[in-house]
């Protein structure tokens, strides 16, 4: 009974070491929890034809109506193949985690030798003893890597959601601007035609007629640019949504959403970001994993091979021999300094990266909030001040024109100015929604950038004032 203890013990440990298994949802629960909490979206992996059919049906249902920012985000999260590729990394990381929780398969060897009429048999059962001793630590390291992958996938989902919102607002604003640019073209076309007729009968100078014609030509070029911008913005949205074929003929709303009644307050915004940014959480988790890895490297610095073998030999005419063998590497040529130094350098590097990331995160949030607040104030200023004032001026000019106090040129110039102001208001509102999405990205740490605020009213607004 005593001779059978070692193989029995090794077999028992081996069975225990193979207990790690895959989770039912592939680690998606944590990703879903984060994305639901922050943007109320859920990413679903597409693994089978049935999954693909379900996604296609849901996308078709959402596209049946005019897109909104929310429906666009849902479509992108369901249908974007880049996100699906990111989600596949969950399976890779979980496979590494499960593998780390399993011992290396034992090795069985058998030998038969003969000579001089004698036959010898040798049997060896080899077991990775060091692997067993470090099993828990290696599993913990891979578990942290798996957690980082979950955070990374959640971050990618939120990043895609915000990118989709920005692409949506950009596409709607570009479409709206192109429509208003058509009105500018109509006004300049009418002025140019009227000027030509008046010049033909000698009631208008050629110089003024040519100015009207030039304005019409410039408006034609601007309309071409506006239409191309609308097409490009729509294609960017199409790519983010992952649409092709007939599905890309989706409908956009005629105008951007209204501004919120009140902008977000800046109070505690930076602290909230520092507590919740996923990139910081990922970096901190990675540091913890590196610390574990550094400890493992130090503990196995001198001995990185330790194997135990059970021996069972018998020779003809000799007693049956049983025993065990321990195999250990001798630290003669390699004392493990290089591996330890590399692990320490990686840990130090990660510490500095996290410190840099924290400083950058604070700055990004402050910058994003400044752009958000400025964009909100500008959009509100256009909505509450400039556009209503321009409308009242237009109404007054129409009354003056009906009373023959001003001429048709003043009325046309005012019309162009009115359209230019509305167009500037559209751009201001678009800037606000882009800045709002950018602020959300800065809060979650999902790739916030900078938002460039558009200029004021177009040159067309000033061009007609000379009549």
CSV table of C-alpha atoms in Angstrom, one decimal:
chain,number,residue,atom,x,y,z
A,1,UNK,CA,0.0,0.0,0.0
A,2,UNK,CA,2.8,2.4,0.8
A,3,UNK,CA,4.4,1.9,-2.6
A,4,UNK,CA,1.2,3.0,-4.4
A,5,UNK,CA,1.0,6.3,-2.5
A,6,UNK,CA,3.0,8.4,-5.0
A,7,UNK,CA,1.2,7.5,-8.2
A,8,UNK,CA,-2.1,7.7,-6.4
A,9,UNK,CA,-1.3,11.1,-5.1
A,10,UNK,CA,-0.1,12.4,-8.5
A,11,UNK,CA,-3.2,11.1,-10.2
A,12,UNK,CA,-5.4,12.8,-7.6
A,13,UNK,CA,-3.6,16.1,-8.0
A,14,UNK,CA,-3.8,15.7,-11.8
A,15,UNK,CA,-7.5,15.3,-11.7
A,16,UNK,CA,-7.8,18.3,-9.4
A,17,UNK,CA,-5.7,20.3,-11.8
A,18,UNK,CA,-8.0,19.6,-14.7
A,19,UNK,CA,-11.1,21.0,-13.0
A,20,UNK,CA,-10.9,24.4,-14.7
A,21,UNK,CA,-13.7,24.8,-17.3
A,22,UNK,CA,-15.3,27.4,-19.6
A,23,UNK,CA,-18.1,29.7,-18.5
A,24,UNK,CA,-21.5,29.4,-20.0
A,25,UNK,CA,-21.5,32.8,-21.6
A,26,UNK,CA,-17.8,33.1,-22.4
A,27,UNK,CA,-17.3,36.0,-20.0
A,28,UNK,CA,-19.9,38.2,-21.6
A,29,UNK,CA,-21.7,38.9,-18.3
A,30,UNK,CA,-19.2,41.5,-17.1
A,31,UNK,CA,-19.1,43.2,-20.5
A,32,UNK,CA,-22.9,43.4,-20.6
A,33,UNK,CA,-23.0,44.7,-17.0
A,34,UNK,CA,-20.7,47.6,-17.9
A,35,UNK,CA,-22.2,48.5,-21.2
A,36,UNK,CA,-25.8,48.3,-19.8
A,37,UNK,CA,-24.9,50.5,-16.9
A,38,UNK,CA,-23.3,53.2,-19.0
A,39,UNK,CA,-25.1,53.3,-22.3
A,40,UNK,CA,-27.9,50.7,-22.0
A,41,UNK,CA,-26.5,48.6,-24.9
A,42,UNK,CA,-25.8,44.9,-25.1
A,43,UNK,CA,-23.3,43.3,-27.4
A,44,UNK,CA,-24.2,39.9,-28.7
A,45,UNK,CA,-21.6,37.6,-30.2
A,46,UNK,CA,-22.3,36.1,-33.6
A,47,UNK,CA,-21.1,32.5,-33.5
A,48,UNK,CA,-23.7,30.5,-35.5
A,49,UNK,CA,-25.9,31.0,-38.6
A,50,UNK,CA,-28.8,31.3,-36.2
A,51,UNK,CA,-27.1,34.2,-34.4
A,52,UNK,CA,-26.5,35.8,-37.7
A,53,UNK,CA,-30.1,35.4,-38.8
A,54,UNK,CA,-31.4,36.9,-35.5
A,55,UNK,CA,-29.1,39.9,-35.9
A,56,UNK,CA,-30.2,40.4,-39.5
A,57,UNK,CA,-33.9,40.4,-38.5
A,58,UNK,CA,-33.3,42.9,-35.7
A,59,UNK,CA,-31.3,45.2,-37.9
A,60,UNK,CA,-34.0,45.1,-40.5
A,61,UNK,CA,-36.6,45.9,-37.9
A,62,UNK,CA,-34.6,48.9,-36.7
A,63,UNK,CA,-34.0,50.2,-40.2
A,64,UNK,CA,-37.7,50.1,-41.1
A,65,UNK,CA,-38.1,53.4,-39.4
A,66,UNK,CA,-36.1,56.6,-39.6
A,67,UNK,CA,-32.9,56.3,-37.7
A,68,UNK,CA,-32.3,57.9,-34.3
A,69,UNK,CA,-29.1,58.1,-32.4
A,70,UNK,CA,-30.3,55.3,-30.1
A,71,UNK,CA,-31.4,52.9,-32.9
A,72,UNK,CA,-28.1,53.6,-34.8
A,73,UNK,CA,-26.1,52.6,-31.7
A,74,UNK,CA,-28.1,49.4,-31.3
A,75,UNK,CA,-27.5,48.5,-34.9
A,76,UNK,CA,-23.8,49.2,-34.7
A,77,UNK,CA,-23.4,47.2,-31.5
A,78,UNK,CA,-25.2,44.3,-33.1
A,79,UNK,CA,-23.9,44.4,-36.6
A,80,UNK,CA,-20.4,45.9,-36.6
A,81,UNK,CA,-17.9,43.1,-37.5
A,82,UNK,CA,-15.0,44.9,-35.9
A,83,UNK,CA,-16.7,44.7,-32.5
A,84,UNK,CA,-17.4,41.0,-33.2
A,85,UNK,CA,-13.7,40.5,-33.7
A,86,UNK,CA,-13.0,42.2,-30.4
A,87,UNK,CA,-15.5,40.0,-28.7
A,88,UNK,CA,-13.8,36.9,-30.1
A,89,UNK,CA,-10.8,37.9,-28.0
A,90,UNK,CA,-13.0,36.9,-24.9
A,91,UNK,CA,-12.9,33.3,-26.1
A,92,UNK,CA,-9.1,33.5,-26.6
A,93,UNK,CA,-8.5,34.9,-23.2
A,94,UNK,CA,-10.9,32.4,-21.5
A,95,UNK,CA,-9.2,29.5,-23.3
A,96,UNK,CA,-5.8,30.8,-21.9
A,97,UNK,CA,-7.4,31.0,-18.4
A,98,UNK,CA,-8.8,27.5,-18.6
A,99,UNK,CA,-5.5,26.2,-19.9
A,100,UNK,CA,-3.6,27.9,-17.1
A,101,UNK,CA,-5.8,26.0,-14.6
A,102,UNK,CA,-4.8,22.6,-16.0
A,103,UNK,CA,-1.6,20.7,-15.4
A,104,UNK,CA,0.6,19.6,-18.1
A,105,UNK,CA,-0.2,16.0,-19.1
A,106,UNK,CA,2.0,13.4,-17.3
A,107,UNK,CA,4.4,11.4,-19.4
A,108,UNK,CA,4.5,7.6,-19.4
A,109,UNK,CA,7.5,5.9,-20.9
A,110,UNK,CA,8.2,2.2,-21.3
A,111,UNK,CA,11.5,0.5,-22.2
A,112,UNK,CA,12.5,-3.0,-22.9
A,113,UNK,CA,16.2,-4.0,-23.2
A,114,UNK,CA,17.7,-7.5,-23.6
A,115,UNK,CA,21.2,-9.0,-23.7
A,116,UNK,CA,22.9,-12.1,-22.6
A,117,UNK,CA,19.6,-14.0,-22.4
A,118,UNK,CA,18.2,-11.4,-19.9
A,119,UNK,CA,15.3,-9.1,-20.6
A,120,UNK,CA,14.8,-5.9,-18.6
A,121,UNK,CA,11.6,-3.8,-18.5
A,122,UNK,CA,11.4,-0.2,-17.3
A,123,UNK,CA,8.4,1.9,-16.8
A,124,UNK,CA,8.4,5.6,-15.8
A,125,UNK,CA,5.5,7.9,-15.0
A,126,UNK,CA,6.7,11.6,-15.2
A,127,UNK,CA,4.8,14.4,-13.5
A,128,UNK,CA,5.3,18.2,-13.6
A,129,UNK,CA,5.7,19.0,-9.9
A,130,UNK,CA,6.6,22.6,-10.4
A,131,UNK,CA,3.5,23.1,-12.6
A,132,UNK,CA,1.4,21.8,-9.7
A,133,UNK,CA,3.1,24.1,-7.2
A,134,UNK,CA,2.6,27.2,-9.3
A,135,UNK,CA,-0.8,26.3,-10.6
A,136,UNK,CA,-2.7,28.7,-8.4
A,137,UNK,CA,-0.5,31.6,-9.2
A,138,UNK,CA,-0.6,31.0,-12.9
A,139,UNK,CA,-4.3,30.7,-12.8
A,140,UNK,CA,-4.6,34.0,-10.9
A,141,UNK,CA,-2.4,35.8,-13.5
A,142,UNK,CA,-4.5,34.5,-16.4
A,143,UNK,CA,-7.7,35.4,-14.5
A,144,UNK,CA,-6.5,39.0,-14.3
A,145,UNK,CA,-5.7,39.0,-18.0
A,146,UNK,CA,-9.1,37.7,-18.7
A,147,UNK,CA,-10.6,40.5,-16.6
A,148,UNK,CA,-8.6,43.0,-18.6
A,149,UNK,CA,-9.9,41.5,-21.8
A,150,UNK,CA,-13.5,41.8,-20.5
A,151,UNK,CA,-12.8,45.5,-19.7
A,152,UNK,CA,-11.2,46.0,-23.1
A,153,UNK,CA,-14.2,44.5,-24.9
A,154,UNK,CA,-16.6,46.7,-22.8
A,155,UNK,CA,-14.4,49.7,-23.7
A,156,UNK,CA,-14.6,48.8,-27.4
A,157,UNK,CA,-18.4,48.5,-27.2
A,158,UNK,CA,-18.7,51.9,-25.6
A,159,UNK,CA,-16.2,53.4,-28.0
A,160,UNK,CA,-18.2,52.1,-31.0
A,161,UNK,CA,-21.4,53.4,-29.4
A,162,UNK,CA,-20.0,56.9,-29.1
A,163,UNK,CA,-18.4,56.8,-32.5
A,164,UNK,CA,-21.8,55.8,-34.0
A,165,UNK,CA,-23.5,58.7,-32.2
A,166,UNK,CA,-20.9,61.1,-33.6
A,167,UNK,CA,-21.3,59.7,-37.1
A,168,UNK,CA,-25.1,59.9,-36.8
A,169,UNK,CA,-25.1,63.6,-35.8
A,170,UNK,CA,-22.5,64.4,-38.5
A,171,UNK,CA,-24.6,62.7,-41.2
A,172,UNK,CA,-27.9,64.4,-40.1
A,173,UNK,CA,-26.2,67.8,-39.9
A,174,UNK,CA,-24.5,67.4,-43.3
A,175,UNK,CA,-27.8,66.4,-44.9
A,176,UNK,CA,-29.6,69.4,-43.3
A,177,UNK,CA,-26.8,71.8,-44.4
A,178,UNK,CA,-27.1,70.5,-48.0
A,179,UNK,CA,-30.8,71.2,-48.0
A,180,UNK,CA,-30.2,74.8,-46.7
A,181,UNK,CA,-27.5,75.2,-49.3
A,182,UNK,CA,-30.1,74.4,-52.0
A,183,UNK,CA,-32.1,77.3,-50.7
A,184,UNK,CA,-29.1,79.6,-50.9
A,185,UNK,CA,-28.6,78.4,-54.5
A,186,UNK,CA,-32.3,79.2,-55.3
A,187,UNK,CA,-32.0,82.7,-53.9
A,188,UNK,CA,-28.8,83.5,-55.7
A,189,UNK,CA,-30.1,82.0,-58.9
A,190,UNK,CA,-33.2,84.2,-58.8
A,191,UNK,CA,-31.0,87.3,-58.1
A,192,UNK,CA,-28.7,86.4,-61.0
A,193,UNK,CA,-31.5,85.9,-63.4
A,194,UNK,CA,-33.2,89.1,-62.4
A,195,UNK,CA,-29.9,91.0,-62.7
A,196,UNK,CA,-29.3,89.6,-66.2
A,197,UNK,CA,-32.7,90.7,-67.4
A,198,UNK,CA,-32.4,94.2,-65.9
A,199,UNK,CA,-28.9,94.5,-67.4
A,200,UNK,CA,-30.3,93.5,-70.8
A,201,UNK,CA,-32.8,96.4,-70.8
A,202,UNK,CA,-30.3,98.8,-69.4
A,203,UNK,CA,-31.7,99.1,-65.9
A,204,UNK,CA,-28.7,97.5,-64.2
A,205,UNK,CA,-24.9,98.0,-64.5
A,206,UNK,CA,-22.9,95.1,-65.9
A,207,UNK,CA,-20.6,95.2,-62.9
A,208,UNK,CA,-23.5,94.6,-60.5
A,209,UNK,CA,-24.9,92.0,-62.8
A,210,UNK,CA,-21.6,90.2,-62.9
A,211,UNK,CA,-21.4,90.3,-59.1
A,212,UNK,CA,-24.8,88.6,-58.9
A,213,UNK,CA,-23.7,86.0,-61.4
A,214,UNK,CA,-20.5,85.4,-59.4
A,215,UNK,CA,-22.5,84.9,-56.3
A,216,UNK,CA,-24.7,82.3,-58.1
A,217,UNK,CA,-21.6,80.5,-59.3
A,218,UNK,CA,-20.1,80.4,-55.8
A,219,UNK,CA,-23.3,79.1,-54.4
A,220,UNK,CA,-23.4,76.3,-57.0
A,221,UNK,CA,-19.9,75.3,-55.9
A,222,UNK,CA,-20.8,75.4,-52.3
A,223,UNK,CA,-23.8,73.2,-52.9
A,224,UNK,CA,-21.6,70.6,-54.6
A,225,UNK,CA,-19.3,70.6,-51.6
A,226,UNK,CA,-22.3,70.3,-49.2
A,227,UNK,CA,-23.7,67.4,-51.1
A,228,UNK,CA,-20.4,65.6,-51.1
A,229,UNK,CA,-20.0,66.2,-47.4
A,230,UNK,CA,-23.4,64.8,-46.8
A,231,UNK,CA,-22.5,61.7,-48.9
A,232,UNK,CA,-19.2,61.2,-47.1
A,233,UNK,CA,-20.8,61.6,-43.7
A,234,UNK,CA,-23.6,59.1,-44.6
A,235,UNK,CA,-21.0,56.6,-45.8
A,236,UNK,CA,-19.0,57.0,-42.5
A,237,UNK,CA,-22.2,56.2,-40.7
A,238,UNK,CA,-22.9,53.2,-43.0
A,239,UNK,CA,-19.4,51.8,-42.3
A,240,UNK,CA,-19.9,52.1,-38.5
A,241,UNK,CA,-23.3,50.4,-38.7
A,242,UNK,CA,-21.8,47.6,-40.7
A,243,UNK,CA,-24.4,47.9,-43.5
A,244,UNK,CA,-24.2,47.0,-47.1
A,245,UNK,CA,-26.5,46.3,-50.1
A,246,UNK,CA,-30.0,47.5,-49.8
A,247,UNK,CA,-29.6,48.0,-46.1
A,248,UNK,CA,-27.5,51.1,-46.7
A,249,UNK,CA,-30.5,53.0,-48.0
A,250,UNK,CA,-31.6,53.9,-44.5
A,251,UNK,CA,-33.6,57.1,-43.7
A,252,UNK,CA,-32.2,59.9,-41.6
A,253,UNK,CA,-34.3,62.4,-39.7
A,254,UNK,CA,-34.6,65.9,-41.2
A,255,UNK,CA,-33.0,67.7,-38.3
A,256,UNK,CA,-30.8,67.2,-35.3
A,257,UNK,CA,-32.2,66.5,-31.8
A,258,UNK,CA,-33.1,69.5,-29.7
A,259,UNK,CA,-30.6,70.8,-27.2
A,260,UNK,CA,-31.0,69.6,-23.6
A,261,UNK,CA,-32.7,72.0,-21.2
A,262,UNK,CA,-29.7,72.2,-19.0
A,263,UNK,CA,-26.0,71.3,-19.7
A,264,UNK,CA,-24.2,68.9,-17.4
A,265,UNK,CA,-22.6,70.5,-14.3
A,266,UNK,CA,-18.8,70.3,-14.0
A,267,UNK,CA,-18.9,69.5,-10.3
A,268,UNK,CA,-17.1,66.2,-9.5
A,269,UNK,CA,-16.9,65.3,-13.2
A,270,UNK,CA,-13.1,64.7,-13.1
A,271,UNK,CA,-13.4,62.5,-9.9
A,272,UNK,CA,-16.2,60.5,-11.5
A,273,UNK,CA,-14.1,59.9,-14.6
A,274,UNK,CA,-11.1,58.8,-12.5
A,275,UNK,CA,-13.3,56.4,-10.6
A,276,UNK,CA,-15.0,54.9,-13.7
A,277,UNK,CA,-12.7,55.2,-16.7
A,278,UNK,CA,-12.2,51.7,-18.1
A,279,UNK,CA,-8.7,52.4,-19.4
A,280,UNK,CA,-7.5,53.2,-15.9
A,281,UNK,CA,-9.2,50.1,-14.5
A,282,UNK,CA,-7.5,48.0,-17.2
A,283,UNK,CA,-4.1,49.5,-16.4
A,284,UNK,CA,-4.5,48.9,-12.7
A,285,UNK,CA,-5.6,45.3,-13.2
A,286,UNK,CA,-2.7,44.7,-15.5
A,287,UNK,CA,-0.3,46.1,-12.9
A,288,UNK,CA,-1.8,43.7,-10.3
A,289,UNK,CA,-1.2,40.8,-12.8
A,290,UNK,CA,2.3,42.0,-13.5
A,291,UNK,CA,3.0,42.1,-9.7
A,292,UNK,CA,1.8,38.5,-9.5
A,293,UNK,CA,3.9,37.6,-12.5
A,294,UNK,CA,6.9,39.3,-11.0
A,295,UNK,CA,6.5,37.3,-7.8
A,296,UNK,CA,6.2,34.1,-9.7
A,297,UNK,CA,9.4,34.9,-11.7
A,298,UNK,CA,11.3,35.6,-8.5
A,299,UNK,CA,10.1,32.4,-6.8
A,300,UNK,CA,11.1,30.3,-9.8
A,301,UNK,CA,14.2,32.2,-10.4
A,302,UNK,CA,16.6,29.4,-9.6
A,303,UNK,CA,14.5,26.4,-10.3
A,304,UNK,CA,12.2,26.4,-13.3
A,305,UNK,CA,12.1,22.7,-13.9
A,306,UNK,CA,11.0,20.3,-11.2
A,307,UNK,CA,9.5,17.0,-12.2
A,308,UNK,CA,8.8,13.8,-10.3
A,309,UNK,CA,8.7,10.3,-11.7
A,310,UNK,CA,7.4,7.0,-10.5
A,311,UNK,CA,9.6,4.1,-11.6
A,312,UNK,CA,8.7,0.4,-12.0
A,313,UNK,CA,11.5,-1.9,-13.3
A,314,UNK,CA,11.9,-5.6,-13.4
A,315,UNK,CA,14.6,-7.8,-14.8
A,316,UNK,CA,14.5,-11.5,-15.4
A,317,UNK,CA,15.9,-13.3,-12.4
A,318,UNK,CA,16.0,-10.1,-10.3
A,319,UNK,CA,13.6,-8.7,-7.8
A,320,UNK,CA,10.9,-6.3,-9.0
A,321,UNK,CA,12.1,-2.7,-8.4
A,322,UNK,CA,9.9,0.3,-7.6
A,323,UNK,CA,10.8,3.8,-6.6
A,324,UNK,CA,10.6,7.5,-7.7
A,325,UNK,CA,12.9,10.0,-9.3
A,326,UNK,CA,13.1,13.8,-8.9
A,327,UNK,CA,14.4,15.9,-11.7
A,328,UNK,CA,15.4,19.5,-11.1
A,329,UNK,CA,17.3,22.0,-13.1
A,330,UNK,CA,20.6,23.2,-11.7
A,331,UNK,CA,21.1,27.0,-11.8
A,332,UNK,CA,24.7,26.8,-13.0
A,333,UNK,CA,24.6,28.8,-16.2
A,334,UNK,CA,21.4,30.7,-15.8
A,335,UNK,CA,20.6,32.1,-12.4
A,336,UNK,CA,17.4,33.8,-13.7
A,337,UNK,CA,18.7,37.3,-13.5
A,338,UNK,CA,17.5,38.2,-17.0
A,339,UNK,CA,14.0,36.9,-16.5
A,340,UNK,CA,13.7,38.7,-13.2
A,341,UNK,CA,15.1,41.9,-14.6
A,342,UNK,CA,12.7,41.8,-17.5
A,343,UNK,CA,9.7,41.2,-15.1
A,344,UNK,CA,10.9,44.1,-12.9
A,345,UNK,CA,11.3,46.4,-16.0
A,346,UNK,CA,7.8,45.5,-17.2
A,347,UNK,CA,6.3,46.3,-13.8
A,348,UNK,CA,8.1,49.6,-13.6
A,349,UNK,CA,7.1,50.5,-17.1
A,350,UNK,CA,3.4,49.7,-16.3
A,351,UNK,CA,3.6,51.9,-13.2
A,352,UNK,CA,4.8,54.9,-15.2
A,353,UNK,CA,2.1,54.2,-17.9
A,354,UNK,CA,-0.6,54.3,-15.3
A,355,UNK,CA,0.7,57.5,-13.8
A,356,UNK,CA,0.8,59.1,-17.2
A,357,UNK,CA,-2.6,57.8,-18.1
A,358,UNK,CA,-4.1,59.3,-14.9
A,359,UNK,CA,-2.7,62.8,-15.7
A,360,UNK,CA,-3.9,62.6,-19.3
A,361,UNK,CA,-7.3,61.4,-18.2
A,362,UNK,CA,-7.8,64.5,-15.9
A,363,UNK,CA,-6.8,66.8,-18.7
A,364,UNK,CA,-9.0,65.0,-21.3
A,365,UNK,CA,-12.0,65.4,-19.1
A,366,UNK,CA,-11.4,69.1,-18.4
A,367,UNK,CA,-10.8,69.7,-22.1
A,368,UNK,CA,-13.8,67.7,-23.2
A,369,UNK,CA,-16.1,69.5,-20.7
A,370,UNK,CA,-14.8,72.9,-21.8
A,371,UNK,CA,-15.6,72.1,-25.4
A,372,UNK,CA,-19.0,70.7,-24.4
A,373,UNK,CA,-19.9,73.7,-22.4
A,374,UNK,CA,-18.7,76.2,-25.1
A,375,UNK,CA,-20.5,74.2,-27.8
A,376,UNK,CA,-23.7,74.2,-25.8
A,377,UNK,CA,-23.6,78.0,-25.1
A,378,UNK,CA,-22.9,78.7,-28.8
A,379,UNK,CA,-25.7,76.4,-30.0
A,380,UNK,CA,-28.1,78.0,-27.4
A,381,UNK,CA,-27.0,81.5,-28.5
A,382,UNK,CA,-27.8,80.7,-32.1
A,383,UNK,CA,-31.1,79.1,-31.2
A,384,UNK,CA,-32.3,81.8,-28.8
A,385,UNK,CA,-30.6,84.9,-30.1
A,386,UNK,CA,-29.2,84.9,-33.6
A,387,UNK,CA,-31.8,82.9,-35.6
A,388,UNK,CA,-34.9,84.5,-34.0
A,389,UNK,CA,-33.3,88.0,-34.5
A,390,UNK,CA,-32.6,87.2,-38.1
A,391,UNK,CA,-36.1,85.9,-38.6
A,392,UNK,CA,-37.6,89.2,-37.2
A,393,UNK,CA,-35.3,91.2,-39.4
A,394,UNK,CA,-36.6,89.2,-42.4
A,395,UNK,CA,-40.2,89.8,-41.4
A,396,UNK,CA,-39.5,93.5,-41.1
A,397,UNK,CA,-37.8,93.6,-44.4
A,398,UNK,CA,-40.7,91.9,-46.1
A,399,UNK,CA,-43.0,94.5,-44.6
A,400,UNK,CA,-40.7,97.3,-45.9
A,401,UNK,CA,-40.6,95.6,-49.3
A,402,UNK,CA,-44.4,95.4,-49.5
A,403,UNK,CA,-44.4,99.1,-48.6
A,404,UNK,CA,-41.9,99.8,-51.4
A,405,UNK,CA,-39.4,101.1,-48.8
A,406,UNK,CA,-36.7,98.6,-50.0
A,407,UNK,CA,-36.0,97.0,-53.2
A,408,UNK,CA,-35.9,93.4,-54.3
A,409,UNK,CA,-32.1,93.2,-53.9
A,410,UNK,CA,-32.4,94.0,-50.3
A,411,UNK,CA,-34.9,91.3,-49.9
A,412,UNK,CA,-32.7,88.7,-51.7
A,413,UNK,CA,-29.7,89.7,-49.7
A,414,UNK,CA,-31.7,89.3,-46.5
A,415,UNK,CA,-32.9,85.9,-47.6
A,416,UNK,CA,-29.4,84.7,-48.2
A,417,UNK,CA,-28.3,86.1,-44.8
A,418,UNK,CA,-31.2,84.3,-43.1
A,419,UNK,CA,-30.3,80.9,-44.7
A,420,UNK,CA,-26.6,81.4,-43.8
A,421,UNK,CA,-27.5,82.0,-40.1
A,422,UNK,CA,-29.7,79.0,-40.0
A,423,UNK,CA,-26.9,76.9,-41.5
A,424,UNK,CA,-24.5,78.2,-38.9
A,425,UNK,CA,-27.0,77.3,-36.2
A,426,UNK,CA,-27.1,73.8,-37.6
A,427,UNK,CA,-23.3,73.5,-37.4
A,428,UNK,CA,-23.4,74.9,-33.9
A,429,UNK,CA,-25.9,72.2,-32.8
A,430,UNK,CA,-23.9,69.5,-34.6
A,431,UNK,CA,-20.8,70.7,-32.7
A,432,UNK,CA,-22.7,70.4,-29.4
A,433,UNK,CA,-23.7,66.8,-30.0
A,434,UNK,CA,-20.2,65.9,-31.1
A,435,UNK,CA,-18.8,67.5,-28.0
A,436,UNK,CA,-21.4,65.7,-25.9
A,437,UNK,CA,-20.3,62.4,-27.3
A,438,UNK,CA,-16.7,63.3,-26.9
A,439,UNK,CA,-17.3,64.2,-23.2
A,440,UNK,CA,-18.9,60.8,-22.7
A,441,UNK,CA,-15.9,59.1,-24.3
A,442,UNK,CA,-13.6,61.1,-22.0
A,443,UNK,CA,-15.6,59.9,-19.0
A,444,UNK,CA,-15.4,56.3,-19.9
A,445,UNK,CA,-11.9,56.4,-21.3
A,446,UNK,CA,-12.9,55.1,-24.7
A,447,UNK,CA,-10.8,57.2,-27.0
A,448,UNK,CA,-11.9,60.8,-26.5
A,449,UNK,CA,-10.5,63.3,-29.0
A,450,UNK,CA,-10.8,67.0,-29.6
A,451,UNK,CA,-13.8,68.7,-31.2
A,452,UNK,CA,-13.2,71.7,-33.5
A,453,UNK,CA,-16.0,74.2,-33.3
A,454,UNK,CA,-17.3,75.5,-36.6
A,455,UNK,CA,-17.1,79.1,-37.7
A,456,UNK,CA,-20.0,81.5,-37.8
A,457,UNK,CA,-22.3,82.4,-40.6
A,458,UNK,CA,-21.1,81.7,-44.1
A,459,UNK,CA,-19.7,84.4,-46.3
A,460,UNK,CA,-22.9,84.4,-48.2
A,461,UNK,CA,-24.4,86.3,-45.3
A,462,UNK,CA,-22.2,89.3,-46.0
A,463,UNK,CA,-22.1,89.0,-49.7
A,464,UNK,CA,-25.5,90.5,-50.4
A,465,UNK,CA,-25.2,93.5,-48.2
A,466,UNK,CA,-23.8,95.8,-50.9
A,467,UNK,CA,-27.1,96.4,-52.8
